[in-house]
Amino acid sequence: QKEVEQNSGPLSVPEGAIASLNCTYSDRGSQSFFWYRQYSGKSPELIMFIYSNGDKEDGRFTAQLNKASQYVSLLIRDSQPSDSATYLCAVNPPTGNQFYFGTGTSLTVIP
Amino acid sequence: NAGVMQNPRHLVRRRGQEARLRCSPMKGHSHVYWYRQLPEEGLKFMVYLQKENIIDESGMPKERFSAEFPKEGPSILRIQQVVRGDSAAYFCASSQSGGGSGNTIYFGEGSWLTVV
């Protein structure tokens, strides 16, 4: 079982819609969770991190964490064509030094 | 520039040559991570270092790959006798402290290695 799993997509949403990206992780003791955005040919860029169960909002982005279900999601409201990218979920388990990344979900926002 | 600095950005090597990739962490950060990303694939952890110490190299191939983070100067990822399969983007990231402590990691712009 992979440490972090994401649906690779591609996910397509119309401009202005809500994009929902999902991620599951295997280490139940994990405490820190991150979402990165990666444009083609570029490096990952941190969007948000979340440590506690519930929702965390930052502008158009909302991260949701459910530790009981080992599930992290990212909602993008009012999606824009510039949001078209690959979104990477990352988890930092408590017992290791690594940050495990999912394979990413490709999002396309259609104008 | 206070961000993570990587160089070279693009590197072309012939099969059998050596590739050296350098990474200077963000100011105030003493923890460095190297990741590899093959075309159309996810980020794969390679190695985690602190100054003068390799903390976790569980993702490093057993042969031809090595990494260091000396007391002075940048971290270096070294690939000896490169093969075509080494062609990839190599990303360095840094954090203020290590994993498990709630810290985030920030990425450099990457080094794209092409082996011809």
Tab-separated table of C-alpha atoms in Angstrom:
chain	number	residue	atom	x	y	z
A	1	GLN	CA	0.000	0.000	0.000
A	2	LYS	CA	1.310	3.410	-0.924
A	3	GLU	CA	1.776	5.917	1.856
A	4	VAL	CA	-0.246	8.568	0.039
A	5	GLU	CA	-2.780	7.941	-2.678
A	6	GLN	CA	-4.474	10.362	-5.015
A	7	ASN	CA	-6.719	9.979	-7.998
A	8	SER	CA	-4.489	10.902	-10.923
A	9	GLY	CA	-7.375	12.403	-12.864
A	10	PRO	CA	-7.503	14.276	-15.081
A	11	LEU	CA	-10.168	16.310	-13.368
A	12	SER	CA	-11.920	18.918	-15.466
A	13	VAL	CA	-14.179	21.634	-14.082
A	14	PRO	CA	-15.691	24.699	-15.710
A	15	GLU	CA	-14.463	28.127	-14.739
A	16	GLY	CA	-16.180	29.355	-11.595
A	17	ALA	CA	-16.992	25.883	-10.301
A	18	ILE	CA	-15.644	24.161	-7.192
A	19	ALA	CA	-12.811	21.710	-7.758
A	20	SER	CA	-12.496	18.931	-5.201
A	21	LEU	CA	-9.229	17.049	-4.844
A	22	ASN	CA	-8.867	14.051	-2.583
A	23	CYS	CA	-6.060	12.210	-0.855
A	24	THR	CA	-5.812	9.242	1.493
A	25	TYR	CA	-2.855	8.202	3.606
A	26	SER	CA	-1.836	4.982	5.285
A	27	ASP	CA	-0.033	6.007	8.487
A	28	ARG	CA	-2.769	6.655	11.006
A	29	GLY	CA	-0.351	8.520	13.264
A	30	SER	CA	0.477	11.185	10.680
A	31	GLN	CA	0.138	14.695	11.989
A	32	SER	CA	1.031	17.087	9.178
A	33	PHE	CA	-0.593	17.347	5.777
A	34	PHE	CA	0.221	19.558	2.842
A	35	TRP	CA	-1.068	20.531	-0.562
A	36	TYR	CA	1.315	21.632	-3.287
A	37	ARG	CA	0.557	22.905	-6.758
A	38	GLN	CA	2.872	22.072	-9.638
A	39	TYR	CA	2.646	23.651	-13.049
A	40	SER	CA	4.122	21.706	-15.931
A	41	GLY	CA	7.893	22.063	-15.997
A	42	LYS	CA	7.963	23.880	-12.670
A	43	SER	CA	8.655	22.978	-9.070
A	44	PRO	CA	5.992	22.243	-6.445
A	45	GLU	CA	4.643	25.294	-4.690
A	46	LEU	CA	3.132	25.066	-1.213
A	47	ILE	CA	-0.546	26.037	-1.136
A	48	MET	CA	-1.678	24.999	2.307
A	49	PHE	CA	-0.868	22.868	5.295
A	50	ILE	CA	-3.239	21.475	7.892
A	51	TYR	CA	-2.582	19.765	11.198
A	52	SER	CA	-5.969	19.555	12.918
A	53	ASN	CA	-9.188	17.801	12.051
A	54	GLY	CA	-11.700	19.980	10.289
A	55	ASP	CA	-11.451	22.719	7.720
A	56	LYS	CA	-8.841	25.363	7.103
A	57	GLU	CA	-9.588	28.163	4.699
A	58	ASP	CA	-7.197	30.444	2.836
A	59	GLY	CA	-8.782	32.608	0.185
A	60	ARG	CA	-10.346	30.388	-2.454
A	61	PHE	CA	-8.714	27.281	-1.000
A	62	THR	CA	-10.066	25.074	1.774
A	63	ALA	CA	-8.215	22.079	3.149
A	64	GLN	CA	-10.224	19.444	4.962
A	65	LEU	CA	-8.746	16.817	7.251
A	66	ASN	CA	-10.434	13.748	8.674
A	67	LYS	CA	-7.916	11.741	10.667
A	68	ALA	CA	-10.402	9.010	11.548
A	69	SER	CA	-10.914	8.308	7.856
A	70	GLN	CA	-7.279	9.109	6.967
A	71	TYR	CA	-8.514	11.505	4.369
A	72	VAL	CA	-7.397	14.945	3.247
A	73	SER	CA	-9.051	17.061	0.621
A	74	LEU	CA	-8.560	20.387	-1.090
A	75	LEU	CA	-11.433	22.477	-2.350
A	76	ILE	CA	-10.847	25.273	-4.818
A	77	ARG	CA	-13.752	27.674	-5.070
A	78	ASP	CA	-14.410	29.878	-8.079
A	79	SER	CA	-11.898	27.889	-10.116
A	80	GLN	CA	-9.859	29.865	-12.607
A	81	PRO	CA	-7.991	28.691	-15.714
A	82	SER	CA	-4.787	29.654	-13.885
A	83	ASP	CA	-5.597	26.930	-11.343
A	84	SER	CA	-4.956	24.326	-14.038
A	85	ALA	CA	-2.022	22.338	-12.676
A	86	THR	CA	-1.144	19.128	-10.893
A	87	TYR	CA	-1.975	19.119	-7.188
A	88	LEU	CA	0.220	17.074	-4.893
A	89	CYS	CA	-0.802	15.839	-1.490
A	90	ALA	CA	2.004	15.321	1.021
A	91	VAL	CA	2.054	13.707	4.440
A	92	ASN	CA	4.683	13.823	7.143
A	93	PRO	CA	4.373	10.737	9.332
A	94	PRO	CA	5.494	11.067	12.936
A	95	THR	CA	7.996	8.232	12.825
A	96	GLY	CA	9.974	9.241	9.793
A	97	ASN	CA	11.957	12.070	8.347
A	98	GLN	CA	10.345	11.974	4.970
A	99	PHE	CA	7.521	13.888	3.444
A	100	TYR	CA	5.584	11.383	1.377
A	101	PHE	CA	3.972	12.663	-1.786
A	102	GLY	CA	1.089	11.317	-3.779
A	103	THR	CA	1.412	11.051	-7.533
A	104	GLY	CA	-0.750	14.122	-7.973
A	105	THR	CA	-4.108	14.965	-9.513
A	106	SER	CA	-4.160	16.858	-12.786
A	107	LEU	CA	-6.757	19.627	-12.786
A	108	THR	CA	-7.964	21.474	-15.861
A	109	VAL	CA	-10.244	24.477	-15.487
A	110	ILE	CA	-12.155	25.069	-18.692
A	111	PRO	CA	-12.864	28.712	-19.569
B	1	ASN	CA	17.047	35.624	-2.837
B	2	ALA	CA	15.992	33.859	0.333
B	3	GLY	CA	14.491	30.838	-1.439
B	4	VAL	CA	15.945	27.412	-2.076
B	5	MET	CA	18.555	27.753	-4.790
B	6	GLN	CA	19.426	24.958	-7.143
B	7	ASN	CA	21.948	24.817	-9.929
B	8	PRO	CA	22.373	24.051	-12.644
B	9	ARG	CA	18.791	24.407	-13.823
B	10	HIS	CA	19.464	22.259	-16.857
B	11	LEU	CA	22.261	19.786	-17.324
B	12	VAL	CA	23.050	17.544	-20.277
B	13	ARG	CA	25.393	14.631	-19.798
B	14	ARG	CA	26.510	11.778	-22.013
B	15	ARG	CA	26.111	8.246	-20.770
B	16	GLY	CA	28.911	7.359	-18.395
B	17	GLN	CA	29.646	10.916	-17.290
B	18	GLU	CA	29.078	12.338	-13.825
B	19	ALA	CA	26.361	14.773	-12.853
B	20	ARG	CA	26.599	17.079	-9.854
B	21	LEU	CA	23.566	18.959	-8.669
B	22	ARG	CA	23.819	21.646	-6.032
B	23	CYS	CA	21.320	22.984	-3.554
B	24	SER	CA	21.509	25.866	-1.105
B	25	PRO	CA	18.670	25.747	1.416
B	26	MET	CA	16.451	28.639	2.337
B	27	LYS	CA	18.012	31.053	4.815
B	28	GLY	CA	17.616	29.720	8.324
B	29	HIS	CA	16.988	26.163	7.152
B	30	SER	CA	19.391	23.395	8.026
B	31	HIS	CA	17.488	20.392	6.675
B	32	VAL	CA	17.673	19.381	3.027
B	33	TYR	CA	15.685	16.834	1.067
B	34	TRP	CA	16.277	15.580	-2.464
B	35	TYR	CA	13.453	14.270	-4.628
B	36	ARG	CA	13.416	12.883	-8.141
B	37	GLN	CA	10.550	13.244	-10.556
B	38	LEU	CA	10.480	11.168	-13.705
B	39	PRO	CA	8.383	12.413	-16.629
B	40	GLU	CA	4.664	12.063	-15.897
B	41	GLU	CA	5.388	10.556	-12.475
B	42	GLY	CA	5.213	11.695	-8.884
B	43	LEU	CA	7.911	12.937	-6.559
B	44	LYS	CA	10.099	10.181	-5.169
B	45	PHE	CA	12.033	10.779	-1.986
B	46	MET	CA	15.749	10.157	-2.293
B	47	VAL	CA	17.620	11.442	0.732
B	48	TYR	CA	17.330	13.683	3.770
B	49	LEU	CA	20.363	15.462	5.172
B	50	GLN	CA	21.338	17.846	7.874
B	51	LYS	CA	24.666	19.616	7.991
B	52	GLU	CA	27.409	16.972	7.769
B	53	ASN	CA	24.933	14.136	8.324
B	54	ILE	CA	22.845	11.864	6.148
B	55	ILE	CA	19.726	11.208	8.185
B	56	ASP	CA	17.695	9.063	5.794
B	57	GLU	CA	18.897	7.736	2.457
B	58	SER	CA	16.299	5.033	2.070
B	59	GLY	CA	15.235	6.372	-1.314
B	60	MET	CA	18.667	6.505	-2.860
B	61	PRO	CA	19.609	3.903	-5.473
B	62	LYS	CA	22.269	1.609	-4.046
B	63	GLU	CA	24.830	2.383	-6.695
B	64	ARG	CA	26.117	5.476	-8.486
B	65	PHE	CA	24.159	7.967	-6.346
B	66	SER	CA	25.520	9.860	-3.368
B	67	ALA	CA	24.664	12.999	-1.459
B	68	GLU	CA	26.388	15.278	0.972
B	69	PHE	CA	25.693	18.449	2.906
B	70	PRO	CA	29.011	19.791	4.154
B	71	LYS	CA	29.469	22.191	7.013
B	72	GLU	CA	30.167	24.948	4.527
B	73	GLY	CA	28.589	25.219	1.124
B	74	PRO	CA	25.614	23.695	-0.642
B	75	SER	CA	24.247	20.198	-0.549
B	76	ILE	CA	25.391	18.139	-3.520
B	77	LEU	CA	23.669	15.235	-5.215
B	78	ARG	CA	26.166	13.282	-7.256
B	79	ILE	CA	25.309	10.757	-9.939
B	80	GLN	CA	28.191	8.768	-11.325
B	81	GLN	CA	28.224	6.996	-14.685
B	82	VAL	CA	24.856	8.347	-15.681
B	83	VAL	CA	22.462	6.277	-17.762
B	84	ARG	CA	19.464	7.367	-19.808
B	85	GLY	CA	17.119	6.289	-17.036
B	86	ASP	CA	18.622	8.975	-14.797
B	87	SER	CA	17.038	11.654	-16.978
B	88	ALA	CA	14.613	13.391	-14.666
B	89	ALA	CA	13.921	16.523	-12.689
B	90	TYR	CA	15.742	16.603	-9.373
B	91	PHE	CA	14.178	18.802	-6.746
B	92	CYS	CA	15.770	19.975	-3.570
B	93	ALA	CA	13.659	21.119	-0.643
B	94	SER	CA	14.531	22.543	2.720
B	95	SER	CA	12.914	22.943	6.103
B	96	GLN	CA	13.735	24.705	9.316
B	97	SER	CA	13.699	21.473	11.283
B	98	GLY	CA	13.103	17.870	10.484
B	99	GLY	CA	10.109	15.734	9.780
B	100	GLY	CA	7.585	14.902	12.423
B	101	SER	CA	7.737	18.334	13.965
B	102	GLY	CA	5.112	20.134	11.978
B	103	ASN	CA	7.485	21.877	9.653
B	104	THR	CA	6.825	22.516	6.022
B	105	ILE	CA	9.272	22.011	3.213
B	106	TYR	CA	9.889	24.450	0.417
B	107	PHE	CA	11.185	23.487	-2.978
B	108	GLY	CA	13.828	24.911	-5.223
B	109	GLU	CA	13.182	25.364	-8.910
B	110	GLY	CA	14.708	22.022	-9.774
B	111	SER	CA	17.540	20.707	-11.887
B	112	TRP	CA	16.596	18.995	-15.122
B	113	LEU	CA	19.070	16.296	-16.073
B	114	THR	CA	19.101	14.940	-19.605
B	115	VAL	CA	21.340	11.997	-20.418
B	116	VAL	CA	22.115	11.555	-24.103
